[in-house]
Amino acid sequence: MSEDFRTIYRMLSILQKSMDYEHVDIRRLSADNLGITESKRKVLLGMLLKNGYVEGFQVIQYIGDQAPNIEGLEGIRITLKGLEYLEENSLMQKASRLAKGIAEVL
């Protein structure tokens, strides 16, 4: 799994765990906490929103800005599609670990 997909998985996992609370602690989604640049964080959040994995904020691209701007991140929530992504990838990781274990035995 590439680093970007690990980061996406981590972002969605944070949002899944935040479902138990009224408000998401968006500091957990900071670039520093995720170990990535702010620019990459904005791009990944934009991709997640555009593809329906998250909702509740806006991505705005101003003329002259290279990176998109994130507005209203306080309202971010994971969607059903985002939950399905986590479930599918969790199963894939388990299958991968199992296949590696079988290969080592052989």
Coordinates of N, CA, C and O in Angstrom, one line a residue, residues 8-78:
I8 N -4.7 8.1 3.5 CA -6.2 8.2 3.3 C -6.9 7.2 4.3 O -7.9 7.6 4.9
Y9 N -6.3 6.0 4.4 CA -6.9 5.1 5.4 C -6.9 5.6 6.8 O -7.9 5.5 7.5
R10 N -5.8 6.3 7.1 CA -5.7 6.8 8.5 C -6.7 8.0 8.7 O -7.3 8.1 9.7
M11 N -6.9 8.8 7.7 CA -7.8 9.9 7.8 C -9.2 9.4 8.0 O -10.0 9.9 8.8
L12 N -9.6 8.4 7.2 CA -10.9 7.8 7.3 C -11.1 7.1 8.6 O -12.2 7.2 9.2
S13 N -10.1 6.5 9.1 CA -10.1 5.8 10.4 C -10.4 6.8 11.5 O -11.2 6.5 12.4
I14 N -9.7 7.9 11.4 CA -9.9 9.0 12.4 C -11.3 9.4 12.4 O -12.0 9.6 13.5
L15 N -11.9 9.6 11.2 CA -13.3 10.1 11.1 C -14.3 9.0 11.6 O -15.3 9.3 12.2
Q16 N -13.9 7.8 11.3 CA -14.8 6.7 11.8 C -14.9 6.7 13.3 O -15.9 6.6 13.9
K17 N -13.7 6.8 13.9 CA -13.7 6.8 15.4 C -14.3 8.0 16.0 O -14.8 8.0 17.1
S18 N -14.4 9.1 15.2 CA -15.0 10.4 15.7 C -16.5 10.3 15.6 O -17.2 11.2 16.1
M19 N -17.1 9.3 15.0 CA -18.5 9.2 14.9 C -19.2 9.1 16.3 O -20.4 9.4 16.4
D20 N -18.5 8.7 17.3 CA -19.0 8.6 18.7 C -19.1 9.9 19.3 O -19.7 10.0 20.4
Y21 N -18.6 11.0 18.7 CA -18.6 12.3 19.4 C -19.4 13.3 18.5 O -19.5 13.1 17.3
E22 N -19.9 14.3 19.1 CA -20.6 15.3 18.4 C -19.8 16.2 17.5 O -20.2 16.5 16.4
H23 N -18.5 16.4 17.9 CA -17.6 17.2 17.1 C -16.3 16.4 16.8 O -15.8 15.7 17.6
V24 N -15.8 16.6 15.6 CA -14.6 15.9 15.2 C -13.4 16.8 15.7 O -13.4 18.0 15.5
D25 N -12.4 16.2 16.3 CA -11.2 17.0 16.7 C -10.3 17.1 15.4 O -9.6 16.2 15.1
I26 N -10.5 18.2 14.7 CA -9.8 18.3 13.4 C -8.3 18.4 13.6 O -7.6 18.3 12.6
R27 N -7.8 18.6 14.8 CA -6.3 18.6 15.0 C -5.8 17.3 14.7 O -4.6 17.2 14.3
R28 N -6.6 16.2 14.8 CA -6.1 14.9 14.5 C -5.9 14.7 13.0 O -5.2 13.8 12.5
L29 N -6.5 15.6 12.2 CA -6.4 15.6 10.7 C -5.3 16.6 10.2 O -5.2 16.9 9.1
S30 N -4.5 17.1 11.2 CA -3.5 18.1 10.8 C -2.4 17.5 10.0 O -2.2 16.3 10.1
A31 N -1.7 18.2 9.2 CA -0.6 17.7 8.4 C 0.5 17.2 9.3 O 1.0 16.1 9.0
D32 N 0.7 17.8 10.4 CA 1.8 17.4 11.3 C 1.4 16.0 11.9 O 2.2 15.1 12.0
N33 N 0.1 15.9 12.3 CA -0.3 14.6 12.9 C -0.3 13.5 11.9 O 0.0 12.3 12.3
L34 N -0.6 13.8 10.7 CA -0.6 12.8 9.6 C 0.8 12.5 9.0 O 1.0 11.5 8.3
G35 N 1.8 13.4 9.3 CA 3.1 13.2 8.8 C 3.3 13.5 7.3 O 4.1 12.9 6.6
I36 N 2.5 14.5 6.9 CA 2.5 14.9 5.5 C 2.6 16.4 5.4 O 2.4 17.1 6.4
T37 N 2.8 16.9 4.2 CA 2.8 18.4 4.0 C 1.3 18.9 4.0 O 0.4 18.2 3.7
E38 N 1.2 20.2 4.3 CA -0.1 20.8 4.3 C -0.7 20.7 2.9 O -1.9 20.5 2.7
S39 N 0.1 20.9 1.9 CA -0.4 20.9 0.5 C -1.0 19.5 0.2 O -2.0 19.4 -0.4
K40 N -0.2 18.4 0.6 CA -0.7 17.1 0.3 C -2.0 16.8 1.1 O -2.9 16.2 0.6
R41 N -2.1 17.3 2.3 CA -3.3 17.1 3.1 C -4.5 17.7 2.4 O -5.6 17.1 2.3
K42 N -4.3 18.9 1.9 CA -5.4 19.6 1.2 C -5.9 18.8 -0.1 O -7.0 18.7 -0.3
V43 N -4.9 18.3 -0.8 CA -5.2 17.6 -2.0 C -5.9 16.3 -1.7 O -6.9 15.9 -2.3
L44 N -5.4 15.6 -0.7 CA -6.1 14.3 -0.3 C -7.5 14.5 0.2 O -8.4 13.8 -0.1
L45 N -7.7 15.6 1.1 CA -9.0 15.9 1.5 C -10.0 16.2 0.4 O -11.1 15.8 0.3
G46 N -9.4 17.0 -0.6 CA -10.2 17.3 -1.8 C -10.6 16.1 -2.6 O -11.8 15.9 -3.0
M47 N -9.7 15.1 -2.7 CA -10.0 13.9 -3.4 C -11.1 13.1 -2.7 O -12.0 12.5 -3.3
L48 N -10.9 13.0 -1.3 CA -11.9 12.3 -0.5 C -13.3 12.9 -0.7 O -14.3 12.2 -0.8
L49 N -13.4 14.2 -0.7 CA -14.7 14.9 -0.8 C -15.3 14.6 -2.2 O -16.4 14.3 -2.3
K50 N -14.4 14.9 -3.2 CA -14.9 14.7 -4.6 C -15.4 13.3 -4.9 O -16.4 13.1 -5.7
N51 N -14.8 12.3 -4.3 CA -15.2 10.9 -4.6 C -16.2 10.4 -3.6 O -16.6 9.2 -3.6
G52 N -16.7 11.2 -2.7 CA -17.8 10.9 -1.8 C -17.5 10.1 -0.6 O -18.4 9.5 0.0
Y53 N -16.2 10.1 -0.2 CA -15.8 9.4 1.0 C -16.0 10.2 2.3 O -16.1 9.6 3.4
V54 N -16.1 11.5 2.1 CA -16.3 12.4 3.3 C -17.3 13.5 2.8 O -17.5 13.7 1.6
E55 N -17.8 14.2 3.8 CA -18.7 15.3 3.5 C -18.6 16.4 4.6 O -17.9 16.2 5.6
G56 N -19.3 17.5 4.4 CA -19.4 18.5 5.4 C -18.4 19.7 5.4 O -18.3 20.5 6.3
F57 N -17.7 19.8 4.3 CA -16.8 21.0 4.1 C -16.7 21.3 2.6 O -17.2 20.6 1.8
Q58 N -16.0 22.4 2.3 CA -15.8 22.8 0.9 C -14.3 22.9 0.5 O -13.5 23.2 1.4
V59 N -14.1 22.6 -0.7 CA -12.8 22.8 -1.3 C -12.9 23.9 -2.3 O -13.7 23.8 -3.3
I60 N -12.2 25.0 -2.2 CA -12.3 26.1 -3.1 C -10.9 26.4 -3.7 O -9.9 26.5 -2.9
Q61 N -10.8 26.5 -5.0 CA -9.6 26.8 -5.7 C -9.7 28.3 -6.1 O -10.4 28.6 -7.0
Y62 N -8.9 29.1 -5.5 CA -8.8 30.5 -5.9 C -7.8 30.7 -7.0 O -6.8 30.0 -7.1
I63 N -8.1 31.6 -7.9 CA -7.2 31.9 -9.0 C -5.8 32.3 -8.4 O -5.7 33.2 -7.5
G64 N -4.8 31.7 -8.9 CA -3.4 32.0 -8.5 C -2.9 31.1 -7.4 O -1.7 31.1 -7.1
D65 N -3.8 30.4 -6.7 CA -3.4 29.5 -5.6 C -3.1 28.1 -6.3 O -3.8 27.6 -7.1
Q66 N -1.9 27.6 -5.9 CA -1.6 26.2 -6.5 C -2.3 25.1 -5.7 O -2.8 24.2 -6.4
A67 N -2.5 25.2 -4.4 CA -3.2 24.2 -3.7 C -4.6 24.7 -3.4 O -4.8 25.9 -3.3
P68 N -5.5 23.7 -3.3 CA -6.9 24.1 -3.0 C -7.0 24.6 -1.6 O -6.1 24.3 -0.7
N69 N -8.0 25.3 -1.3 CA -8.3 25.8 0.1 C -9.4 25.0 0.7 O -10.4 24.7 0.0
I70 N -9.3 24.6 1.9 CA -10.3 23.9 2.6 C -11.0 24.8 3.6 O -10.4 25.5 4.4
E71 N -12.4 24.8 3.4 CA -13.2 25.7 4.3 C -14.3 24.9 5.0 O -14.9 24.1 4.4
G72 N -14.5 25.2 6.3 CA -15.5 24.5 7.0 C -15.2 23.1 7.4 O -16.0 22.3 7.6
L73 N -13.9 22.8 7.6 CA -13.4 21.5 8.0 C -14.0 21.0 9.3 O -14.1 19.8 9.5
E74 N -14.5 21.9 10.1 CA -15.1 21.5 11.4 C -16.3 20.6 11.2 O -16.7 19.9 12.1
G75 N -16.9 20.7 10.0 CA -18.1 19.9 9.8 C -17.8 18.6 9.1 O -18.8 17.9 8.7
I76 N -16.6 18.2 8.9 CA -16.2 17.0 8.2 C -16.8 15.7 8.9 O -16.8 15.6 10.1
R77 N -17.3 14.8 8.0 CA -17.8 13.5 8.5 C -17.5 12.5 7.5 O -17.5 12.8 6.3
I78 N -17.4 11.2 7.9 CA -17.2 10.1 7.0 C -18.6 9.7 6.4 O -19.6 9.8 7.1

